[in-house]
Amino acid sequence: MGSSPPNKPPKQPRKVSRIFTFLKPTKREERQLEPSMPEQQTVDKSEHGNIATIVEAVLESNPSGSRDVTKMTGSPELGLLSQQSTGISVKAVVDDARDTSLLPSTNDEVEQPLRCLRPEEYTIGWLCPLEIEIRAALAMLDETHQSLKTQPSGDKNSYHLGRIGGHNVVIVRPYKTGNVSAAMTITSMRTTFTRVGDLLLVGIGGGVPSTPSSDSAFGRVRLGDVVVGTRDDKVPGAIQYDNGKAVDGKFVCTDYLRDPSERFQIALQHLALKREEALQAPRRSDPLQQNLQRLMAVHVQKRWRKKFGFPGRSKDLLFSSTSTHIELAPKQPICDKCDRGALIKQKYDDDEYDPHDVEVQDDYITVHRGIVASGGVIFKDAAQRDAMVKNLGVKNILCFDTEAAGAVMGLPGLVIRGISDYCDAHKPKEDVWHGYAAATAAAYARQLLLYTPAMSGEYIPKSFVETYQEDVANKDLSALYKWLDLPHPLNASNQHKFLREERVNGTGYHFLRNTQFTKWMDFGDVDWAERLLFCFGEPGAGKSFICSLVIDELHDRSDKPLIAYMYCNYRERRKQNIVAILGNLILQLLRACDDSSTDSVRHYMLEWHKLQRRKYVKLESMMFTDVLLVLWEVLTRTSKRVFFCVDALDECDHETQIGLLKALTTVVQASNVAIFVTSRPTLRQLVLNHFGVGRSLNFLQLRAAREDIELYVNVRIDADPLKGYNPRPMDDNLRMEILEKLVSNAEGIFLLPALQIASILEGVNIRQRRKLLKETSNTLTDTFTIMMERVKSQNPQLVALATQTLQWLTLGREILKVEDLQNALAIDSKLSRSCRC
Ligand SMILES: [Zn+2]
C-alpha cells in the first residue's frame, strides 16, 4: 500500500494555487453574485456560416490535397503565401532559375542543396549589366549559393551569389545600362552586403584600336581581347570622360575613379607573369582558356556554344577610321560591301596577318592594361572615337564603357572589359563578338580572383556558417513564439506542470484502460465524430487531472504525435479569448515540430509571421477565422497525428465556448486530428446542438474511481506530517475507517476525499481524527461549511486573515500570485473594513 511515492508536502508558493484548486467548486456560489450566465444557447448564425464555408471548402478540396486558400478566405496574400510555402524547395528554386537558363545545367548540381550564407560573408561585388555577361559570370562560380531570404526594403536588386576560390561573390545586374543605374545598383548592394569592399566590373566594352597598348608586345587592342583598367602614372585605371572642364581649350578630366585595392593590383601582375609563362607551354594550359572551357561545359546547347565560342579572326575586321560602313540586309555577311581596301592589317609577333585567311584561328586572349574611359555615350563612329581620345589628353585609353564611372565612385574597383567592337560604324548588328568578349572578361575575372588572396576572416568554414544560419532561424522562430505566446498564468505548459506534480502516481489508470478512450487514442481512418471524445464530469470529479494524464499518455506514445492543449480557467476567461487560445495551440504545435518532417510547418509559420510583422499586426487584433485558417494550414502541413486536449470547456465564457467548438469542428476535418474535451455536464446539450442532434458522439462520464480515491487517501496518510509522533496519531484501524468512510462519501467526486483527508489529518491524535472523520459529509457544500466553521473557530486575527485571503482569492478577477496576495493582504485594514459593506 505504501509502495507509491508519498505525496510531497506542499511548498509555500504553491499553497495559494492549492487553495484555489480546492475552492474551485465555490464557483457555483460565485456565479450567484454575477448575472446568470446562459449555459445553452443557439449558435450564432452569422459566424457559424463563415466557419461552415471554410469547412465546406476544406471538405470539398481536401481529398485531392490541393487547396485554393484565396478562394477559401478571399485573402490573396494568404493564398499567395500558401502557394509559395507549399513545395518550396531548393530544387524548385534551381529549376526555376534553370527555366531562364541562368544556372549551370549539369545534372549533379541540381541534386546538391545550395548553401545559404549571411550577407556579411560576401566581400566581392561583380557587376555586369547584360544578360550574356551574367551567364558568363555564373559559369565562373565554383559554387552557387542560395539567394538571401530577406534583404533591406530599400534594396530592389536581384543577386546571384556564389563562391570563386576563397571569395564569396555577389553578382548583380543593374536594371539598365549606364553610369547612373550602375551607381544606384552599387549603393543598394552596399546596404545589404555591408562587407563588400571590392568591385569587379566585368563585361564588354568598345576597344580603341588607335592607341597602342602599353604592353606593346601585344600590339593594339583586338576583338575578344581583355582590357583591364590599370593606373598609368597619375591617371587611374578608369576615368569619367563626360565630367570634366576645358582648360586652355582642352578638355581636362576631373573625375578619376578609385583604384582597385592593392591586393588586386598585385594579383593582376602575378597573373600577367603566369600567363607569359603559359605562352611557352601548350596553349591549353592557359588558365583563361580553361576558364572558357567551363562556360562551354555549362552551355551545351549549340546556340550558346556558338555565342560564347571564338568567332574567328576573319570576323575581326578593323577598317580605317575614315571608312564608311554600308548597311546590308540582315542575312548578308557583315561589311560585305564595305571598302575592303580600308581594312587595317593586324600585327602579331611580327607575322603579317591576313584578315581574309579563314584558317587563322588566333584565339590567344591578350590582356591589355590601360585606361578605361567611362561615360554616357556609345560611340559608333571611329572619327568621333579618336577625337574623344585626343580631346581627353590621356595616354593609353584602350577602351570605352558606360558603367565603370558610376560603379567605381564609391568602392575600390577594377574594370575588366572584353572587347566586342571598335566603337566604329562597322559595328556588326549581329553582335558576333559579344558572347566571346563577355566570356573572356569573365574568364579573366575568375582567374584574377583565384590569384587574389582572401583576407583572413573572409572565408568562413561551412560548419560555422550553418550554425549561424540556425541561429538566425532560431531568432526568427523565437520572435514568432513570443508573438504567439500567452502571459504566464494562461501558459498551458505551466498549468500542466502543476497538475502533473499534484497528481498521485498510479491514479487515473482506470480511465486510460477504458476501451472508449483507447479506441479514440488509437484512431485509424475513421469518421471525424469518432475522433472527438467529450468527457463530462461533476465539479471535483478530477477532470483536469484526467486531462493532464491523457496529455502525458499521448506524449509517451511511440509514434510521437503532435499535442496541443489548453486548460481553461474561469478566472482567466477574459484573457482566454478564442484568438488567444488558438494562437497558443498553434504555438504548441509549432514547438513540437522539431524534425525535418515538419519543416514545412515552420517555414509556413515563419513566412506568415513575416507578413503579419510587416503589417504590424498583433495576435489579439486578428480575426478568429484568420487564426483558425493558420491553424488549419499548420495541420495540413504535417502527416503526423495531432491531438488537441481542451480541459474545462465550461470555464470559458460563452462566446469562447462557441468559438472553440467551431474551431474544433473545423480542425477535426483534418483526418490526422483527434480531440479530447472535458467539461461539466451542463455543456452536454450545447455540444449536442453544435455537432448536430442525432449524430452519435463519443461522450464519456467521468467519475472518481474507488481505486483512485483509496490510492490517494493512502498516499496522504503515508505522508502524514505527524507521522512518528507519540502517541501515534494513526493506526491501521483508523486507516481502514477513513478509507471506508471517504470512499463512500465521495460518490465519484474526487475533491471531497481530497478535502476531507486534509481536514482529518489536522487532528493531532487518533481520538481527534476519528471525531473529524465522523463529521465528514457526502456533499461538497457541507464540507465547505464545516471547513468554514473550523476556520471561524480559530483566534480572531487568524479568522480575519483567513476571511480576507478567501475574499481576495474568490472575488479577485484574476488568479493571484503569492506576491500579489501578500500585497493585497497588506492593504490598510481600515480601507478593507470600509470596503466590506
Ligand atoms: Zn562595315
PDB file of C-alpha atoms in Angstrom, residues 520-667:
ATOM      1  CA  TRP A 520     -10.193   7.135 -29.513  1.00  0.00           C
ATOM      2  CA  MET A 521      -6.457   7.331 -28.905  1.00  0.00           C
ATOM      3  CA  ASP A 522      -5.541   4.657 -31.469  1.00  0.00           C
ATOM      4  CA  PHE A 523      -7.825   6.145 -34.088  1.00  0.00           C
ATOM      5  CA  GLY A 524      -7.377   4.983 -37.627  1.00  0.00           C
ATOM      6  CA  ASP A 525      -9.105   6.076 -40.782  1.00  0.00           C
ATOM      7  CA  VAL A 526     -12.422   6.871 -39.127  1.00  0.00           C
ATOM      8  CA  ASP A 527     -15.197   9.410 -39.366  1.00  0.00           C
ATOM      9  CA  TRP A 528     -14.479  12.720 -37.652  1.00  0.00           C
ATOM     10  CA  ALA A 529     -17.122  12.101 -34.978  1.00  0.00           C
ATOM     11  CA  GLU A 530     -15.128   9.124 -33.720  1.00  0.00           C
ATOM     12  CA  ARG A 531     -12.065  11.285 -33.351  1.00  0.00           C
ATOM     13  CA  LEU A 532     -13.870  13.525 -30.870  1.00  0.00           C
ATOM     14  CA  LEU A 533     -14.044  12.495 -27.220  1.00  0.00           C
ATOM     15  CA  PHE A 534     -16.081  14.526 -24.726  1.00  0.00           C
ATOM     16  CA  CYS A 535     -15.644  13.727 -21.049  1.00  0.00           C
ATOM     17  CA  PHE A 536     -18.295  15.171 -18.756  1.00  0.00           C
ATOM     18  CA  GLY A 537     -17.842  15.204 -15.026  1.00  0.00           C
ATOM     19  CA  GLU A 538     -19.264  16.951 -11.974  1.00  0.00           C
ATOM     20  CA  PRO A 539     -17.169  19.585 -10.228  1.00  0.00           C
ATOM     21  CA  GLY A 540     -14.389  17.885  -8.342  1.00  0.00           C
ATOM     22  CA  ALA A 541     -14.562  14.670 -10.349  1.00  0.00           C
ATOM     23  CA  GLY A 542     -10.905  15.180 -11.310  1.00  0.00           C
ATOM     24  CA  LYS A 543     -11.385  16.247 -14.919  1.00  0.00           C
ATOM     25  CA  SER A 544      -8.241  18.378 -15.035  1.00  0.00           C
ATOM     26  CA  PHE A 545      -6.147  15.586 -13.551  1.00  0.00           C
ATOM     27  CA  ILE A 546      -7.503  13.134 -16.097  1.00  0.00           C
ATOM     28  CA  CYS A 547      -6.789  15.638 -18.867  1.00  0.00           C
ATOM     29  CA  SER A 548      -3.202  16.004 -17.666  1.00  0.00           C
ATOM     30  CA  LEU A 549      -2.914  12.218 -17.533  1.00  0.00           C
ATOM     31  CA  VAL A 550      -4.204  11.917 -21.097  1.00  0.00           C
ATOM     32  CA  ILE A 551      -1.694  14.507 -22.291  1.00  0.00           C
ATOM     33  CA  ASP A 552       1.160  12.601 -20.638  1.00  0.00           C
ATOM     34  CA  GLU A 553      -0.081   9.346 -22.082  1.00  0.00           C
ATOM     35  CA  LEU A 554      -0.118  10.897 -25.571  1.00  0.00           C
ATOM     36  CA  HIS A 555       3.385  12.238 -25.039  1.00  0.00           C
ATOM     37  CA  ASP A 556       4.593   8.732 -24.267  1.00  0.00           C
ATOM     38  CA  ARG A 557       3.272   7.297 -27.498  1.00  0.00           C
ATOM     39  CA  SER A 558       5.885   5.770 -29.750  1.00  0.00           C
ATOM     40  CA  ASP A 559       4.547   7.440 -32.900  1.00  0.00           C
ATOM     41  CA  LYS A 560       5.341  10.836 -31.297  1.00  0.00           C
ATOM     42  CA  PRO A 561       2.179  12.712 -32.258  1.00  0.00           C
ATOM     43  CA  LEU A 562       1.909  16.488 -32.071  1.00  0.00           C
ATOM     44  CA  ILE A 563      -0.018  17.557 -28.981  1.00  0.00           C
ATOM     45  CA  ALA A 564      -1.567  20.898 -28.163  1.00  0.00           C
ATOM     46  CA  TYR A 565      -3.698  21.534 -25.116  1.00  0.00           C
ATOM     47  CA  MET A 566      -5.425  24.223 -23.127  1.00  0.00           C
ATOM     48  CA  TYR A 567      -6.600  24.285 -19.525  1.00  0.00           C
ATOM     49  CA  CYS A 568      -9.464  26.758 -19.497  1.00  0.00           C
ATOM     50  CA  ASN A 569      -9.863  28.721 -16.336  1.00  0.00           C
ATOM     51  CA  TYR A 570     -12.938  30.585 -15.211  1.00  0.00           C
ATOM     52  CA  ARG A 571     -10.848  33.240 -13.520  1.00  0.00           C
ATOM     53  CA  GLU A 572      -8.923  33.958 -16.724  1.00  0.00           C
ATOM     54  CA  ARG A 573     -11.871  33.867 -19.074  1.00  0.00           C
ATOM     55  CA  ARG A 574     -11.320  37.475 -20.137  1.00  0.00           C
ATOM     56  CA  LYS A 575      -7.810  36.760 -21.321  1.00  0.00           C
ATOM     57  CA  GLN A 576      -8.609  33.293 -22.539  1.00  0.00           C
ATOM     58  CA  ASN A 577     -10.463  34.502 -25.581  1.00  0.00           C
ATOM     59  CA  ILE A 578     -10.738  32.334 -28.624  1.00  0.00           C
ATOM     60  CA  VAL A 579      -7.940  34.040 -30.599  1.00  0.00           C
ATOM     61  CA  ALA A 580      -5.521  33.718 -27.684  1.00  0.00           C
ATOM     62  CA  ILE A 581      -6.381  30.063 -27.237  1.00  0.00           C
ATOM     63  CA  LEU A 582      -5.974  29.256 -30.942  1.00  0.00           C
ATOM     64  CA  GLY A 583      -2.704  31.212 -31.038  1.00  0.00           C
ATOM     65  CA  ASN A 584      -1.456  29.174 -28.111  1.00  0.00           C
ATOM     66  CA  LEU A 585      -2.464  25.900 -29.724  1.00  0.00           C
ATOM     67  CA  ILE A 586      -0.594  26.909 -32.885  1.00  0.00           C
ATOM     68  CA  LEU A 587       2.424  27.798 -30.776  1.00  0.00           C
ATOM     69  CA  GLN A 588       2.451  24.388 -29.119  1.00  0.00           C
ATOM     70  CA  LEU A 589       2.210  22.606 -32.458  1.00  0.00           C
ATOM     71  CA  LEU A 590       4.999  24.736 -33.832  1.00  0.00           C
ATOM     72  CA  ARG A 591       7.221  23.964 -30.849  1.00  0.00           C
ATOM     73  CA  ALA A 592       6.536  20.277 -31.252  1.00  0.00           C
ATOM     74  CA  CYS A 593       7.519  20.424 -34.939  1.00  0.00           C
ATOM     75  CA  ASP A 594      11.160  19.710 -34.305  1.00  0.00           C
ATOM     76  CA  ASP A 595      12.205  17.357 -37.053  1.00  0.00           C
ATOM     77  CA  SER A 596      12.639  17.555 -40.798  1.00  0.00           C
ATOM     78  CA  SER A 597       9.226  16.014 -41.485  1.00  0.00           C
ATOM     79  CA  THR A 598       7.650  19.168 -40.118  1.00  0.00           C
ATOM     80  CA  ASP A 599       9.940  21.663 -41.861  1.00  0.00           C
ATOM     81  CA  SER A 600       7.127  22.989 -43.991  1.00  0.00           C
ATOM     82  CA  VAL A 601       5.125  23.888 -40.879  1.00  0.00           C
ATOM     83  CA  ARG A 602       7.955  26.027 -39.575  1.00  0.00           C
ATOM     84  CA  HIS A 603       8.518  27.517 -42.998  1.00  0.00           C
ATOM     85  CA  TYR A 604       4.859  28.391 -43.401  1.00  0.00           C
ATOM     86  CA  MET A 605       4.633  29.904 -39.931  1.00  0.00           C
ATOM     87  CA  LEU A 606       7.773  31.995 -40.362  1.00  0.00           C
ATOM     88  CA  GLU A 607       6.558  33.355 -43.689  1.00  0.00           C
ATOM     89  CA  TRP A 608       3.145  34.059 -42.249  1.00  0.00           C
ATOM     90  CA  HIS A 609       4.634  35.801 -39.227  1.00  0.00           C
ATOM     91  CA  LYS A 610       6.817  37.920 -41.508  1.00  0.00           C
ATOM     92  CA  LEU A 611       3.670  39.052 -43.283  1.00  0.00           C
ATOM     93  CA  GLN A 612       1.973  39.984 -40.004  1.00  0.00           C
ATOM     94  CA  ARG A 613       5.065  41.781 -38.738  1.00  0.00           C
ATOM     95  CA  ARG A 614       5.228  43.803 -41.926  1.00  0.00           C
ATOM     96  CA  LYS A 615       1.654  44.896 -41.302  1.00  0.00           C
ATOM     97  CA  TYR A 616       2.321  45.449 -37.577  1.00  0.00           C
ATOM     98  CA  VAL A 617      -0.498  43.078 -36.740  1.00  0.00           C
ATOM     99  CA  LYS A 618      -0.763  41.748 -33.199  1.00  0.00           C
ATOM    100  CA  LEU A 619      -2.248  38.367 -32.471  1.00  0.00           C
ATOM    101  CA  GLU A 620      -5.041  39.743 -30.295  1.00  0.00           C
ATOM    102  CA  SER A 621      -6.241  42.051 -33.047  1.00  0.00           C
ATOM    103  CA  MET A 622      -6.579  39.239 -35.547  1.00  0.00           C
ATOM    104  CA  MET A 623      -9.864  37.810 -36.716  1.00  0.00           C
ATOM    105  CA  PHE A 624     -10.863  34.454 -35.291  1.00  0.00           C
ATOM    106  CA  THR A 625     -11.331  32.974 -38.762  1.00  0.00           C
ATOM    107  CA  ASP A 626      -7.872  34.146 -39.861  1.00  0.00           C
ATOM    108  CA  VAL A 627      -6.164  32.489 -36.901  1.00  0.00           C
ATOM    109  CA  LEU A 628      -8.231  29.368 -37.411  1.00  0.00           C
ATOM    110  CA  LEU A 629      -7.121  29.280 -41.014  1.00  0.00           C
ATOM    111  CA  VAL A 630      -3.478  29.410 -39.933  1.00  0.00           C
ATOM    112  CA  LEU A 631      -4.103  26.535 -37.547  1.00  0.00           C
ATOM    113  CA  TRP A 632      -5.688  24.643 -40.406  1.00  0.00           C
ATOM    114  CA  GLU A 633      -2.714  25.351 -42.662  1.00  0.00           C
ATOM    115  CA  VAL A 634      -0.367  24.039 -39.985  1.00  0.00           C
ATOM    116  CA  LEU A 635      -2.398  20.850 -39.678  1.00  0.00           C
ATOM    117  CA  THR A 636      -2.368  20.158 -43.378  1.00  0.00           C
ATOM    118  CA  ARG A 637       1.400  20.540 -43.459  1.00  0.00           C
ATOM    119  CA  THR A 638       2.111  17.637 -41.191  1.00  0.00           C
ATOM    120  CA  SER A 639       1.465  13.975 -41.772  1.00  0.00           C
ATOM    121  CA  LYS A 640       1.868  13.275 -38.050  1.00  0.00           C
ATOM    122  CA  ARG A 641      -1.133  12.616 -35.866  1.00  0.00           C
ATOM    123  CA  VAL A 642      -2.269  15.681 -33.976  1.00  0.00           C
ATOM    124  CA  PHE A 643      -4.098  15.618 -30.639  1.00  0.00           C
ATOM    125  CA  PHE A 644      -5.911  18.580 -29.156  1.00  0.00           C
ATOM    126  CA  CYS A 645      -6.897  18.447 -25.484  1.00  0.00           C
ATOM    127  CA  VAL A 646      -9.158  21.105 -24.012  1.00  0.00           C
ATOM    128  CA  ASP A 647      -9.839  20.979 -20.296  1.00  0.00           C
ATOM    129  CA  ALA A 648     -12.855  22.620 -18.653  1.00  0.00           C
ATOM    130  CA  LEU A 649     -14.610  23.997 -21.704  1.00  0.00           C
ATOM    131  CA  ASP A 650     -17.342  25.129 -19.297  1.00  0.00           C
ATOM    132  CA  GLU A 651     -14.951  27.572 -17.661  1.00  0.00           C
ATOM    133  CA  CYS A 652     -14.635  29.779 -20.767  1.00  0.00           C
ATOM    134  CA  ASP A 653     -17.175  32.492 -21.339  1.00  0.00           C
ATOM    135  CA  HIS A 654     -19.971  31.596 -23.689  1.00  0.00           C
ATOM    136  CA  GLU A 655     -18.505  33.327 -26.724  1.00  0.00           C
ATOM    137  CA  THR A 656     -15.237  31.433 -26.331  1.00  0.00           C
ATOM    138  CA  GLN A 657     -17.095  28.157 -25.843  1.00  0.00           C
ATOM    139  CA  ILE A 658     -18.888  28.646 -29.131  1.00  0.00           C
ATOM    140  CA  GLY A 659     -15.675  29.745 -30.839  1.00  0.00           C
ATOM    141  CA  LEU A 660     -13.791  26.732 -29.521  1.00  0.00           C
ATOM    142  CA  LEU A 661     -16.498  24.347 -30.638  1.00  0.00           C
ATOM    143  CA  LYS A 662     -16.417  25.897 -34.103  1.00  0.00           C
ATOM    144  CA  ALA A 663     -12.634  25.682 -34.225  1.00  0.00           C
ATOM    145  CA  LEU A 664     -12.685  22.066 -33.113  1.00  0.00           C
ATOM    146  CA  THR A 665     -15.342  21.243 -35.698  1.00  0.00           C
ATOM    147  CA  THR A 666     -13.047  22.671 -38.336  1.00  0.00           C
ATOM    148  CA  VAL A 667      -9.771  21.093 -37.277  1.00  0.00           C
TER     149      VAL A 667
END
